[in-house]
Structure formats: structure tokens, C-alpha cells
Amino acid sequence: MTNIPETGRTPRVQIRLVVIQVLVVSLLLTLGGRLWYLQIRNGEEFAAEADGNGVQRVVQPAVRGSILDARGVPLADNETRLVVSASRTDLMKMDDDGKAVLTKLAGVLGVQPKEITDKVRLCDAETPQPCWNGSPYQPIPITDEATPKQALQIRERAEDFPGITAEPTAVRRYTAPGDANTAQVLGYLSPVTDVEIEKAKDSESPYLRSDQVGRSGLERQYDKALRGKAGVTRYEVDNLGRVMGQAKSDKAEPGANVVTSIDARIQRIAEYELNEALKEARKVYDDNTSMNYKADSGAIVVMEAKTGRVVAMASNPTYDPNAWVGGITAKDYAKLTGKSSNYPLLNRAIQGQAAPGSIFKVIPVAAAVKAGYGFNDRYECSSSYAIGGQVFNNFESKGYGSIDLGQALEVSCDTVFYRLAHQEWQRDGGLKPKKGAKDWFYETAHEFGLGAETGIDLPNEVTGRVPDRQWKRDFWKANKDAWCKTGKKGGDFLQQLSYENCLEGNLMRAGDSVNYSIGQGDTLVTPIQMASIYAGIANGGTMHHPTVGKAVISADGKEITEIEPKVQRKLPVSRKTLAEIDEALEGVATRGTAAWRFTGWPQDEIPMHAKTGTAEVHGKQTTSWFASYTDDYAIVMTIAQGGTGSGASAPAVRNVYNALYGVSPEGTIDPKKALLPQPQKSLPKIQRDGTIDAPKLAPYKGQPEPSPTARALAGPPATTGRRD
């Protein structure tokens, strides 16, 4: 075998290696140069371009759940409307901040340009409504009432309307079935703010910039359940906005439906009767002020006696919650919040505070028995009661002689309660209270739940006030300087009162306790508090936390979370005393101060219990109160500056009972006309596709007029000046 010498191949191999090394070095130099070019010379430019690549989110808002009455009738749901919106971000990029575009848009929509420019400005401490209180990066709705023709004009001429969209969108609708407005109970929505987004970003239910959130009522209380979860599709895009791919997609989850204990039929009747009672009260002459009663506001609560569930809750004056949908106008906002509006946004059933007058007397009766006074002992109902040089009169200076506590409730005798309160005040040490003073009259009010929230599932409930010794001291500390500055001995009423409060406003005076015993003075209650108390008396002594929500049901009807009634407290009354109070309140309806309003009522079949009240307010006309109950329901109604309890409120309350039980003005029962003789127990059925088989409601036209015979039996009209 011939061997080829290695020396013959060496030069050739070496040449090849040199060539390869040169190529490698050249490539490395080229690559290094390119890297230097990209990262050093043009690094900032390319970094800026890279920053333009990213992920864009497209949000599909979740359909908000409906709010239903107890039978499934929608009180609040959604409807599809043509919504015209403006992108403030796009408008601000224009030389004139979008003024020309908005002016053109105003021409298409047939409104003044200022109306639109006001809507797209951002809210702050100095900017009045209307303005946008949502995120500046979120499309701002201009109108949700665009016509198809207007929407088509905007879309066909897109080059004339940059930053403007016109799209079909699901918007909130407050249906007012059968004219049942239910405004203050339902509440309203408005856009989420940046502050709210930031606060909720780490929570289980963070906000998106497109979200609308509840601002009051049930919309706020159950916002999380109603809101659902928006769908978000994430797209990878380059710096030119071109879609490079889909990163992730989350489907929208519709909000759950909230079923309430409200019955839209009874709600409508309660609203109607409250409004009619206000109108009737304004026709009545007030001898004390030499003018007709103003009857400027009122409230009514209809509650299930055994559960605390609210069947109807009305507040007057009221408003249309649809005014908030799509952004409220300046005119509508002024109507709802201006000084002359009388504040219709206020839910007076849970936020209206007033002295309760004689409907409060069930509490001092219970307190007197706890303090050792016998329910059936005899007490002097004189025409007046004097403490020192001050005389406290019974209403119209009437005297009823020696009566027991039950009769004192029936005829609403003030002087019986004056005596008891004065005696207890003296027993506790008077102006120099003993250590460990019992203060039965005040402590019992706290045990009845006054001076505290009832815990109803509605936001912004107020507590009312029990003016006990601690409150007196705290109030004096807070107001002493002002009293001492404005007080004047021997001046007018307010000056003299300020003078006395400056000197001894921290002391519980005899007159304070005497006035307190009949629900006057500094005592404040709300209608929901008194409805809870009377429902507790009706059911044998159990007070519940009032509830409006009854169940939360998923959009497909599969998941049901019932909201069970919860016990708040037991009334601080023995069964024996409770039965005696119950009997006395029945006597109020059959032979006492409310009897003339319940003439002909089928008492044997539907036992009625009631208490009338008329509270005096310095500088204003008297407040009308009426508290009542049957085995099934408790109803409390109040009218500010409305006159007497039996004169102004009682007729309206009876009409609500008539509708509940199908009772005619003459007192006969027609089961076919009874709307709700027993509380609704079953829940409405929601189909898998979200549909609800809900009954239709016709508007309520009022109770039929009683016959001449029934009117004659009903007794004198409200102008007689009956107190309670």
C-alpha cells in the first residue's frame, strides 16, 4: 500500500483554516457592528418603537342583573339603546380640544353645544353637575336616546366625528311596573371613578374603567352581585396598533338577579296613598298657625310582622331614577338637589328623623312596668300636670279620671305619662342623679332598638336619638359655646332657651323627662325603627333586622342564595305585659283614638291594632304618625307638617290594609280582591336563558269611595283637630 506523506497536505489544510478564521472573525465583527448600531447608535429609537408593541384590552361589559319584586316583576332591568359616546382622550388631541366636533355633534342630536361640552368635562370640587365623574380614559356617554337616523349620520360620516361612537348598548332601566316607582329603595348608578378603581384593584371584585356602580339603595347594597364580571379579550399589537395575535380571552359573566320582598302592587298602592294623604292634609286648616297644613314630605313602611321583610317602602317627594341613566342633565340635577327640591333623593323611611309623638308611648308603658308600676293599677288622667311653675297640659285639656295603662294608650292620655316620668326622674335623683340610677324610661328605649340602626340592607340608615343623660352631656359640650354666645335672659323663646342651655344644658331636667315620656323633646326616630317595634309587638316579642333583599339568583337560575330573616333582639317585655299592650292597641282601633277611622273594619276576622301620634315641632306644624299591625303585617306612616295621626295618616294606612286583605270601605271581605292576604313565600322562577315569567301590573287608581252610610259611620272629618 502506497503511503502519502502528511507533509504534502499540510499547506492546503492550513490555508483552509486561515480562510475559516477570517470568515468567523469577519462575521463576528459584522455582528458586533450591527449590535453596536442597534443598541448604541440607534438604541433609543428602537427602544421607543419596541415600547409601542404591547397588549391591548377590549372590554365587553357584563349585563347587570335585574332587581325583581317578590313575584318576579322587574323593578330594574336593562334595555338596548343607541348610545352616543365621546372619547375625551381623542378630543384632547385636537387643536381645539374637540370643540368643533362636539358642535357638529350637537347639531346632529338637536341640542345646544354647551349641553354636550358640560357632559365631557371632568368633575372636581369646583365643577358643578353635569360633568363626568368616571375615568377620563373611558368613553363618555352623551345620550342614550339617539335615533337610528342620528346614529347612522354619525357612523357614515366618521371622518367628521373623530372620537365619537354610536353603538347599541345595554343600559339600565327602572321599569316602574304599574307605576310603582320604588326610587329611593332601588337607588341609581353612575360611572366608577379612578379612586374606586385604585381601592378595589387588589380585591376579589376589581373595577374596570367601563363599570357603572350603585350609588344608593339596592343598587349599591348588592352592587357586587348585580355587576357580574366583564369580559376582557387581550390582543398583542405592534407600535402601529396592528394585531399580532390574541393573548387571552375571558368571557363576560352576567350579574345575578336580586329578588326582593317588595310586592310591586302593594308598593304602588303605598306610594299612591301616601301622595294622596299629603294632598288631603294640605286642604286642612291648622288653627295653631292660621294656615293650611304644608304636608311637605312623608314616608310609609309595610313590613311582614313575623319576618321583618319589607313589602313596600315609599318616600315622598320622590323622583325618577331613570334621570341618572346615561348621565344626568344640569336641570334634572338641580331638581333633585337644589334648596327648593325638598331633597327627593332622601329615603325618609330610613333617613327621615322626627319626634314620634304618641306612637312612642308603648315604650314608656313597658318601662313603667319594668320599674315596678302595675299595668292594671289606677293612674290619674287629669287635664294638666304642674311641675314647679310650669304646667303641662293634656291634649285639649281633657281629663279622663282614674285609668289604667291600657286605657292611657287607648285615649293617649299625656298626663299619666307625665306623672310616671316625673316620679322616675325624682327617684333617680333629679338634677343630681344617684350612682347607678336606673333611668328605666331611657334604658328601655335603647332595649327597643332606638338610638341605633335597625340593620336594614339599605345604605346610609340613620340612628335616630334617645336623649338620655349621656347624650345630654355630649350635646352640651358640643354646643355650649354657641348657646352662651346667643343666649339672652328674658329674650325671645330661642334666646331664653339658649341661655338656659348654656347654664345647665348638661343636666337632665324634669321637663326633659316629661316631654320625652310622650315622644316629644329631643327624641328622634325613623319610620323603619317604629315599624320594627310594632312588628315585634305583633309577633310576640321578636324584632328582626328589616330586609328588602330576599334572594340572589344567578342569571341562569341555577344558583340560589336565600337571604334569611335575622333576629335583632327580643323586646324587653314579659309575655303578660306584651299581651296587655296588644289588647290596649286593639282597643285604640276599636274604641280609642283610631276607632273613627276603622269603623266597619272586620275586627273578628282580621284583628287590627293601632296607635296614633301627633308630634309638636318648634317652628313647624305638627307631624302626623300612625303605627298599626295585624297578625301578618305592620304598617307605619308619617307626614311632616301634616296634622294629626288619625286625621292625616290613618285613612291612607287603612286603604293599604283594604288592598292587602280585599276589604271594602264598608268592611266586607272579598278574597278575590285581596292582593296579599298572606306574605309571599315562594321565589320567582328564572329560566336557564334568563327569562322570567312575571305577571303584568296595571296602574292603581285608588280605593273606591265609601258609601254615604260608611262616611256617616266614619265620624267627623280631619278638621276637628283630633290630636291622635
XYZ file of C-alpha atoms in Angstrom:
724
model
C 0.000 0.000 0.000
C 1.406 3.338 -1.042
C 1.670 5.935 1.771
C 1.104 9.607 1.004
C 3.316 11.814 3.076
C 1.466 14.165 5.536
C 3.732 16.990 4.628
C 2.055 17.065 1.263
C -1.348 18.030 2.720
C -0.321 20.461 5.440
C -0.190 23.698 3.417
C -3.609 23.099 1.946
C -5.230 22.452 5.374
C -3.592 25.467 6.887
C -4.883 27.671 4.108
C -8.393 26.426 4.702
C -8.136 27.055 8.438
C -6.915 30.559 7.833
C -9.842 31.242 5.476
C -12.321 29.890 8.039
C -10.808 32.003 10.793
C -11.017 35.089 8.605
C -14.675 34.369 7.837
C -15.511 33.797 11.516
C -13.739 36.979 12.562
C -15.499 38.895 9.761
C -18.893 37.566 10.857
C -18.171 38.433 14.479
C -17.100 41.922 13.506
C -20.214 42.341 11.368
C -22.455 41.080 14.192
C -20.727 43.293 16.724
C -21.101 46.257 14.446
C -24.766 45.528 13.966
C -25.306 45.177 17.708
C -23.474 48.467 18.275
C -25.681 50.074 15.637
C -28.889 48.720 17.160
C -28.082 49.122 20.834
C -25.798 52.136 20.972
C -26.196 54.368 17.956
C -29.982 53.865 17.377
C -30.801 52.198 20.696
C -33.218 54.858 21.951
C -35.089 54.955 18.655
C -35.656 51.208 18.547
C -36.487 51.068 22.254
C -39.227 53.628 21.653
C -40.586 51.534 18.785
C -40.495 48.410 20.920
C -42.416 50.181 23.640
C -45.214 50.636 21.149
C -45.648 46.886 20.954
C -47.822 45.520 23.700
C -51.179 44.166 24.746
C -54.466 45.957 24.187
C -57.586 45.013 26.147
C -61.055 45.054 24.621
C -63.697 45.086 27.358
C -67.137 43.577 26.907
C -69.262 44.946 29.780
C -71.232 42.384 31.765
C -75.007 42.625 31.641
C -76.118 43.912 35.037
C -78.534 41.684 36.930
C -82.167 42.646 37.394
C -83.847 43.704 40.630
C -87.151 41.857 40.954
C -90.144 42.102 43.227
C -91.264 39.090 45.267
C -93.238 37.633 42.326
C -90.539 38.239 39.715
C -91.784 41.554 38.347
C -88.717 43.566 37.211
C -88.214 46.762 39.169
C -84.874 47.430 37.464
C -83.547 45.670 34.358
C -81.749 46.517 31.106
C -82.728 47.558 27.625
C -80.770 48.079 24.411
C -80.464 51.691 23.319
C -78.396 53.596 20.774
C -75.734 55.291 22.865
C -73.596 58.123 21.503
C -70.279 58.418 23.353
C -67.213 60.613 23.146
C -63.580 59.694 23.769
C -62.171 62.533 25.825
C -58.656 61.278 25.122
C -59.179 61.658 21.359
C -60.832 65.038 21.737
C -57.947 66.414 23.798
C -55.511 65.548 20.999
C -57.260 68.010 18.697
C -56.079 71.620 18.378
C -59.374 72.992 19.718
C -59.858 70.201 22.305
C -62.648 68.787 20.145
C -64.856 71.872 20.269
C -65.647 71.776 16.543
C -66.512 68.083 16.630
C -68.794 68.493 19.634
C -70.510 71.455 17.973
C -71.206 69.324 14.882
C -72.467 66.540 17.133
C -74.824 68.939 18.901
C -76.294 69.838 15.517
C -76.972 66.188 14.698
C -78.507 65.483 18.095
C -80.559 68.677 18.133
C -79.160 70.078 21.396
C -77.081 73.077 22.414
C -73.269 72.597 22.212
C -72.896 73.616 25.875
C -75.060 70.680 26.933
C -72.516 68.307 25.367
C -69.347 70.130 26.428
C -70.586 70.150 30.012
C -71.034 66.392 29.929
C -67.490 65.660 28.763
C -65.720 67.895 31.290
C -64.280 66.184 34.345
C -65.853 66.601 37.769
C -63.884 68.262 40.543
C -64.642 70.278 43.662
C -65.329 73.426 41.645
C -67.167 71.943 38.655
C -70.943 71.771 39.012
C -73.075 68.996 37.548
C -73.377 67.889 34.846
C -69.825 66.654 34.497
C -68.063 63.316 34.093
C -67.057 61.670 37.379
C -65.769 58.496 35.739
C -62.357 57.736 34.293
C -61.093 60.240 31.673
C -59.945 57.259 29.575
C -63.419 55.743 29.406
C -65.909 56.667 26.641
C -68.278 59.300 27.999
C -71.955 58.757 27.114
C -73.538 61.840 25.578
C -77.024 60.423 25.122
C -78.722 57.048 25.290
C -81.725 58.266 23.313
C -80.207 58.618 19.862
C -82.482 57.770 16.943
C -81.375 55.287 14.258
C -81.138 58.205 11.816
C -78.807 60.143 14.134
C -76.620 57.098 14.773
C -76.390 56.420 11.021
C -75.315 60.013 10.331
C -72.507 59.743 12.864
C -71.276 56.382 11.597
C -71.480 57.235 7.889
C -69.572 60.472 8.418
C -66.942 59.025 10.759
C -64.280 61.381 9.329
C -66.362 64.347 10.563
C -66.769 62.849 14.041
C -63.379 61.549 15.215
C -63.578 60.246 18.787
C -67.366 59.855 18.577
C -69.128 56.474 18.543
C -72.750 55.445 18.151
C -73.384 51.875 19.234
C -76.277 49.768 20.541
C -75.620 49.289 24.264
C -77.452 47.676 27.167
C -78.409 50.417 29.622
C -80.191 50.373 32.972
C -83.941 50.770 33.011
C -86.158 51.444 36.037
C -89.434 49.984 34.921
C -91.967 51.373 37.462
C -94.361 48.437 36.920
C -97.941 49.557 37.408
C -96.483 52.975 38.292
C -94.629 51.532 41.309
C -91.667 53.898 41.284
C -89.679 52.474 44.232
C -86.996 55.093 43.542
C -85.319 55.522 46.930
C -85.282 51.769 47.550
C -83.708 50.953 44.169
C -81.138 53.769 44.035
C -79.208 54.588 40.859
C -75.903 54.052 39.016
C -73.008 56.239 37.926
C -69.562 55.562 36.406
C -66.747 54.185 38.534
C -64.066 56.689 39.494
C -60.278 56.316 39.365
C -60.178 56.404 43.162
C -62.604 53.478 43.361
C -60.641 51.537 40.745
C -57.438 52.001 42.736
C -59.049 50.965 46.037
C -60.574 47.817 44.551
C -57.655 46.697 42.367
C -56.492 44.048 44.843
C -59.962 42.890 45.883
C -61.876 39.839 44.697
C -64.026 42.061 42.508
C -61.846 44.791 40.940
C -63.453 47.512 38.862
C -62.924 48.078 35.157
C -62.972 51.562 33.709
C -66.178 50.742 31.871
C -68.083 49.784 35.041
C -71.166 51.508 36.375
C -71.596 51.200 40.134
C -74.509 51.565 42.523
C -74.645 54.862 44.370
C -77.610 54.335 46.676
C -80.363 51.879 47.560
C -80.291 48.260 46.454
C -78.064 49.143 43.506
C -75.347 49.999 45.995
C -76.106 47.385 48.646
C -75.994 44.472 46.206
C -73.644 46.043 43.648
C -71.118 43.211 43.673
C -73.744 40.556 42.917
C -75.592 42.662 40.344
C -72.487 43.844 38.472
C -71.269 40.477 37.248
C -67.849 40.182 35.599
C -66.902 41.983 32.403
C -65.361 40.022 29.562
C -61.821 41.014 28.553
C -60.066 39.995 25.311
C -56.323 40.766 25.207
C -54.668 41.316 21.807
C -50.936 41.534 21.090
C -50.386 44.615 18.926
C -47.372 46.349 17.399
C -46.498 50.001 17.720
C -48.838 50.831 14.845
C -51.757 49.160 16.551
C -51.773 46.185 14.205
C -52.986 42.977 15.833
C -50.223 40.401 16.011
C -52.200 37.754 17.831
C -54.699 37.035 20.611
C -53.106 36.609 24.026
C -56.041 35.677 26.246
C -59.816 35.935 26.414
C -62.133 35.916 29.457
C -65.859 35.579 28.755
C -68.263 38.060 30.332
C -70.345 36.708 33.202
C -73.746 38.389 33.600
C -74.692 39.711 37.004
C -77.026 37.853 39.340
C -80.652 38.857 39.874
C -81.696 40.201 43.262
C -85.183 39.136 44.328
C -86.719 41.475 46.882
C -89.589 41.116 49.335
C -91.195 44.183 47.716
C -94.568 43.482 46.137
C -94.918 45.942 43.259
C -98.711 46.015 43.656
C -98.539 46.996 47.325
C -95.629 49.341 46.612
C -97.713 51.226 44.070
C -100.649 51.474 46.488
C -98.397 52.685 49.301
C -96.904 55.376 47.051
C -100.308 56.461 45.787
C -101.938 56.587 49.219
C -99.005 58.478 50.719
C -99.208 61.078 47.965
C -102.988 61.365 48.331
C -102.645 61.748 52.102
C -100.231 64.637 51.578
C -102.648 66.320 49.183
C -105.600 65.829 51.547
C -103.639 67.172 54.514
C -102.892 70.362 52.575
C -106.633 71.003 52.380
C -106.969 71.029 56.173
C -106.806 74.274 58.161
C -104.362 74.407 61.064
C -105.717 76.550 63.899
C -102.288 76.857 65.517
C -100.633 78.530 62.511
C -103.736 80.043 60.891
C -102.984 78.392 57.568
C -103.431 75.026 55.903
C -101.018 72.236 56.729
C -97.955 72.230 54.476
C -97.628 68.417 54.448
C -94.314 68.741 52.641
C -92.978 65.185 52.974
C -93.765 61.745 54.314
C -92.962 58.051 54.346
C -94.679 54.696 54.733
C -93.344 51.221 55.534
C -95.273 47.966 55.062
C -93.495 45.092 56.797
C -94.120 41.381 57.310
C -94.774 41.138 61.041
C -93.219 37.704 61.514
C -90.026 38.172 59.462
C -89.192 41.875 59.218
C -89.239 41.699 55.416
C -90.277 44.937 53.738
C -93.280 44.563 51.442
C -93.431 48.246 50.498
C -91.414 51.341 51.331
C -92.283 54.755 49.957
C -90.836 58.209 50.493
C -92.308 61.481 49.273
C -91.226 63.671 47.494
C -89.844 61.148 45.051
C -88.067 61.182 41.674
C -87.499 59.152 38.512
C -84.253 57.134 38.822
C -84.095 56.940 35.013
C -82.875 60.556 35.142
C -79.430 59.185 36.068
C -79.208 56.764 33.136
C -76.686 57.928 30.551
C -75.637 60.922 32.655
C -77.881 63.411 34.417
C -78.654 66.840 32.967
C -77.997 70.057 34.876
C -81.712 70.765 35.012
C -82.560 67.366 36.470
C -79.668 67.520 38.929
C -80.882 70.879 40.232
C -84.375 69.459 40.659
C -83.008 66.631 42.795
C -80.529 68.565 44.921
C -81.464 72.256 44.935
C -82.744 74.051 48.037
C -86.264 74.135 46.627
C -86.254 70.407 45.797
C -87.053 69.224 49.350
C -84.452 66.526 48.713
C -86.264 63.694 46.931
C -83.101 61.550 46.947
C -83.564 61.173 50.707
C -85.237 57.901 51.704
C -87.314 59.229 54.566
C -88.310 55.735 55.639
C -84.763 55.085 56.871
C -83.216 58.576 56.849
C -86.068 60.822 57.951
C -85.875 61.575 61.692
C -88.669 63.143 63.710
C -90.165 63.137 67.179
C -92.601 60.186 67.270
C -95.360 61.648 69.419
C -97.780 59.193 70.977
C -96.809 56.126 68.921
C -93.773 56.151 71.250
C -95.966 55.506 74.336
C -95.708 51.717 74.106
C -92.099 52.158 75.292
C -92.795 54.172 78.488
C -95.604 51.701 79.273
C -93.088 48.846 79.102
C -90.587 50.953 81.098
C -93.136 51.746 83.805
C -93.935 48.057 84.278
C -90.211 47.241 84.481
C -89.842 49.992 87.079
C -92.496 48.344 89.247
C -95.723 50.087 88.263
C -98.689 47.772 87.707
C -100.209 47.690 84.259
C -103.703 47.494 85.713
C -103.124 49.912 88.594
C -105.042 53.175 88.518
C -103.398 56.397 87.367
C -104.875 59.885 87.303
C -105.532 61.237 83.824
C -106.021 64.883 84.724
C -106.383 67.767 82.310
C -102.922 69.066 83.246
C -99.859 68.370 85.366
C -97.722 71.042 87.038
C -94.019 70.909 87.836
C -92.975 73.955 89.797
C -94.342 76.912 87.886
C -94.657 75.052 84.591
C -97.937 73.446 83.547
C -98.006 70.518 81.111
C -101.452 70.064 79.574
C -103.216 67.004 78.286
C -104.387 67.480 74.708
C -107.321 69.908 74.633
C -107.058 69.866 78.461
C -109.225 66.766 78.610
C -109.324 64.636 81.734
C -110.427 61.007 81.878
C -110.201 60.406 85.619
C -108.596 57.290 87.062
C -107.493 54.858 84.332
C -105.010 52.000 83.863
C -102.049 51.965 81.484
C -104.030 50.173 78.778
C -106.665 52.894 78.802
C -103.894 55.516 78.819
C -102.758 54.067 75.488
C -106.299 53.923 74.120
C -107.147 57.573 74.825
C -103.485 58.658 74.554
C -103.526 60.417 77.930
C -100.385 62.529 78.271
C -100.702 63.376 81.953
C -100.464 59.721 83.018
C -97.059 59.546 81.353
C -96.041 62.960 82.715
C -96.574 61.723 86.266
C -94.767 58.440 85.764
C -91.767 60.089 84.096
C -91.541 62.788 86.763
C -91.688 60.235 89.570
C -88.930 58.163 87.967
C -86.827 61.279 87.418
C -87.144 62.113 91.126
C -86.424 58.507 92.140
C -83.196 58.579 90.097
C -82.023 61.723 91.887
C -83.407 64.509 89.703
C -80.784 67.109 88.800
C -78.218 65.184 90.876
C -78.618 61.606 89.654
C -77.785 58.806 92.046
C -74.932 56.489 91.342
C -76.358 53.588 89.372
C -79.615 55.408 88.537
C -81.941 53.014 86.707
C -83.224 55.502 84.099
C -85.880 52.947 83.114
C -87.588 55.178 80.557
C -84.347 55.764 78.641
C -82.797 52.328 79.037
C -85.983 50.652 77.823
C -85.935 52.773 74.648
C -82.423 51.508 73.929
C -83.621 47.943 74.559
C -86.353 48.535 71.971
C -83.577 49.369 69.480
C -83.962 53.145 69.383
C -80.870 55.280 69.040
C -79.282 52.612 66.807
C -79.566 51.346 63.241
C -82.041 48.549 62.595
C -79.520 46.940 60.248
C -81.749 47.073 57.177
C -79.988 46.060 53.952
C -80.037 49.585 52.547
C -77.123 52.053 52.812
C -76.987 55.244 54.869
C -79.579 54.377 57.515
C -79.625 56.884 60.390
C -79.858 56.039 64.094
C -82.383 58.456 65.489
C -81.802 59.647 69.042
C -82.568 58.695 72.627
C -81.855 61.885 74.645
C -80.554 60.177 77.797
C -78.148 61.677 80.348
C -75.040 60.774 78.337
C -76.463 62.370 75.210
C -77.333 65.491 77.206
C -73.733 65.827 78.427
C -72.218 65.208 74.988
C -74.622 67.589 73.275
C -73.946 70.300 75.839
C -70.187 70.050 75.343
C -70.601 70.357 71.580
C -72.957 73.364 71.729
C -72.142 75.223 74.937
C -70.084 77.984 73.303
C -72.783 78.749 70.741
C -75.525 78.753 73.383
C -73.601 81.066 75.664
C -72.951 83.434 72.760
C -76.566 83.667 71.512
C -78.442 83.158 74.803
C -80.220 86.054 76.484
C -82.107 86.009 79.744
C -85.645 87.221 79.185
C -85.197 87.261 75.387
C -87.405 85.524 72.824
C -88.054 81.793 73.057
C -84.852 80.705 71.328
C -82.691 83.243 73.183
C -84.097 82.199 76.548
C -83.680 78.522 75.650
C -80.042 79.111 74.655
C -79.479 80.990 77.904
C -80.830 78.084 79.961
C -78.901 75.514 77.924
C -75.698 77.481 78.412
C -76.116 77.305 82.183
C -77.409 73.773 82.653
C -77.819 72.100 79.263
C -75.825 69.151 80.574
C -78.451 68.348 83.199
C -81.498 66.141 82.759
C -84.306 68.444 83.858
C -87.752 67.383 84.947
C -89.276 68.972 81.853
C -86.923 66.971 79.636
C -88.137 63.677 81.077
C -91.777 64.736 80.983
C -91.624 65.699 77.295
C -89.633 62.577 76.488
C -92.326 60.340 78.009
C -94.797 61.255 75.256
C -92.330 61.101 72.370
C -91.518 64.807 72.311
C -88.480 66.906 73.153
C -85.176 65.762 71.681
C -86.346 62.245 70.824
C -85.898 61.253 67.182
C -86.996 58.055 65.445
C -87.298 56.793 61.874
C -90.320 55.057 60.327
C -88.332 51.819 59.861
C -87.474 51.773 63.578
C -91.104 52.148 64.612
C -92.268 49.580 62.045
C -89.759 47.113 63.511
C -91.017 47.776 67.036
C -94.690 47.337 66.145
C -93.896 44.204 64.113
C -92.143 42.885 67.229
C -95.237 43.543 69.344
C -97.386 41.849 66.682
C -95.367 38.602 66.572
C -94.998 38.139 70.302
C -91.782 39.982 71.082
C -89.157 39.263 68.382
C -87.588 42.133 66.474
C -85.847 41.275 63.202
C -83.303 43.151 61.179
C -85.531 44.529 58.408
C -84.648 43.195 54.960
C -85.526 44.151 51.400
C -83.385 41.552 49.650
C -84.929 38.083 49.691
C -82.601 36.049 47.455
C -79.734 36.346 44.980
C -80.264 34.120 41.926
C -77.696 33.577 39.182
C -78.525 34.738 35.663
C -79.289 31.166 34.564
C -81.379 30.430 37.657
C -79.127 27.582 38.806
C -77.602 29.141 41.920
C -79.937 30.481 44.604
C -78.746 32.175 47.776
C -81.667 32.999 50.056
C -81.414 35.927 52.464
C -82.938 34.591 55.643
C -84.531 36.900 58.247
C -82.226 37.517 61.199
C -83.352 38.189 64.747
C -82.181 41.560 66.034
C -83.370 41.393 69.633
C -86.168 40.329 71.946
C -88.434 43.047 73.271
C -87.710 43.762 76.959
C -91.276 42.933 77.949
C -92.795 39.906 79.658
C -95.366 37.845 77.772
C -98.060 39.044 80.163
C -97.242 42.735 79.647
C -96.914 42.238 75.904
C -100.372 40.677 75.776
C -101.769 43.601 77.777
C -100.172 46.134 75.426
C -101.505 44.154 72.445
C -105.020 44.273 73.868
C -104.747 48.018 74.505
C -103.594 48.676 70.936
C -106.568 46.701 69.673
C -108.695 48.991 71.811
C -107.141 52.026 70.075
C -108.537 50.710 66.769
C -111.947 49.700 68.140
C -112.798 52.328 70.764
C -109.815 54.682 71.118
C -108.272 57.477 69.077
C -108.199 55.490 65.806
C -111.668 53.954 66.089
C -113.351 56.610 63.942
C -111.036 55.648 61.078
C -111.659 51.901 61.384
C -115.428 51.893 61.675
C -116.764 48.778 59.951
C -113.400 47.002 59.917
C -113.869 43.176 60.139
C -112.182 43.012 63.543
C -113.274 39.434 64.311
C -111.672 38.106 61.135
C -108.655 40.421 60.875
C -107.808 41.890 64.300
C -106.490 45.426 63.860
C -104.152 47.120 66.339
C -103.062 50.739 66.122
C -101.543 53.764 67.803
C -101.962 57.330 66.673
C -99.430 60.086 67.208
C -99.089 63.811 66.697
C -95.689 65.325 67.440
C -95.131 69.012 68.058
C -92.084 70.612 66.420
C -90.893 74.107 67.350
C -91.303 76.498 64.435
C -93.211 73.962 62.346
C -96.617 72.369 62.155
C -97.286 69.058 63.857
C -96.016 65.742 62.496
C -98.636 63.073 61.827
C -97.822 59.450 62.798
C -99.821 56.259 62.551
C -98.482 52.849 63.644
C -100.511 49.676 63.198
C -100.400 45.912 62.780
C -102.383 42.762 62.110
C -101.187 39.189 62.547
C -99.452 39.420 59.156
C -98.266 42.991 58.655
C -97.091 46.125 60.428
C -97.624 49.484 58.711
C -96.204 52.815 59.879
C -96.815 56.117 58.146
C -95.688 59.660 58.884
C -96.384 63.062 57.318
C -94.224 66.054 58.202
C -96.311 69.152 58.958
C -99.375 67.048 58.247
C -101.541 67.447 61.334
C -102.891 64.611 63.436
C -102.190 60.906 63.234
C -105.791 59.816 62.870
C -106.678 62.780 60.675
C -103.877 62.660 58.094
C -102.185 59.246 58.097
C -104.784 56.740 59.293
C -107.092 56.836 56.215
C -104.189 56.074 53.866
C -102.997 53.213 56.064
C -106.482 51.722 56.125
C -106.604 51.846 52.323
C -103.381 49.835 52.161
C -104.877 47.234 54.513
C -108.050 47.202 52.403
C -105.964 46.291 49.351
C -103.915 43.665 51.192
C -106.943 41.812 52.522
C -109.627 42.715 49.964
C -111.723 44.718 52.447
C -114.327 47.120 51.058
C -114.877 50.596 52.577
C -117.963 49.134 54.236
C -115.938 46.339 55.847
C -116.824 43.246 53.800
C -114.028 40.911 52.675
C -113.748 39.822 49.047
C -110.973 37.185 48.805
C -110.788 37.699 45.016
C -109.776 41.326 45.551
C -107.224 40.556 48.251
C -103.796 41.267 46.769
C -101.663 39.739 49.501
C -103.683 38.328 52.414
C -100.566 36.396 53.456
C -96.915 37.235 52.776
C -95.340 35.830 49.591
C -93.259 32.760 50.442
C -92.099 31.223 47.159
C -89.396 32.687 44.929
C -89.921 33.514 41.255
C -88.551 31.013 38.719
C -85.761 32.141 36.430
C -85.203 30.050 33.309
C -81.759 28.982 32.081
C -81.883 31.568 29.326
C -82.516 34.263 31.937
C -86.199 34.812 31.163
C -88.674 35.300 33.992
C -92.362 34.549 33.772
C -93.528 37.670 35.617
C -97.134 38.849 35.903
C -98.155 42.163 34.349
C -99.305 45.034 36.545
C -101.967 47.633 35.905
C -101.690 51.118 37.440
C -103.502 51.636 40.740
C -106.445 54.019 40.559
C -107.146 54.409 44.265
C -109.683 52.950 46.642
C -113.383 53.194 45.783
C -115.282 55.944 47.546
C -117.174 54.743 50.625
C -120.938 54.873 50.551
C -122.772 57.746 52.326
C -123.616 55.315 55.147
C -119.977 54.358 55.564
C -118.944 58.033 55.585
C -121.510 58.794 58.264
C -120.265 55.929 60.407
C -116.659 57.066 59.987
C -117.268 60.097 62.172
C -116.094 63.694 61.895
C -113.614 64.893 59.281
C -109.965 65.602 59.952
C -110.615 69.317 60.502
C -111.937 68.721 64.034
C -108.431 68.942 65.457
C -108.361 65.468 66.987
C -104.855 65.011 68.213
C -104.199 61.373 67.654
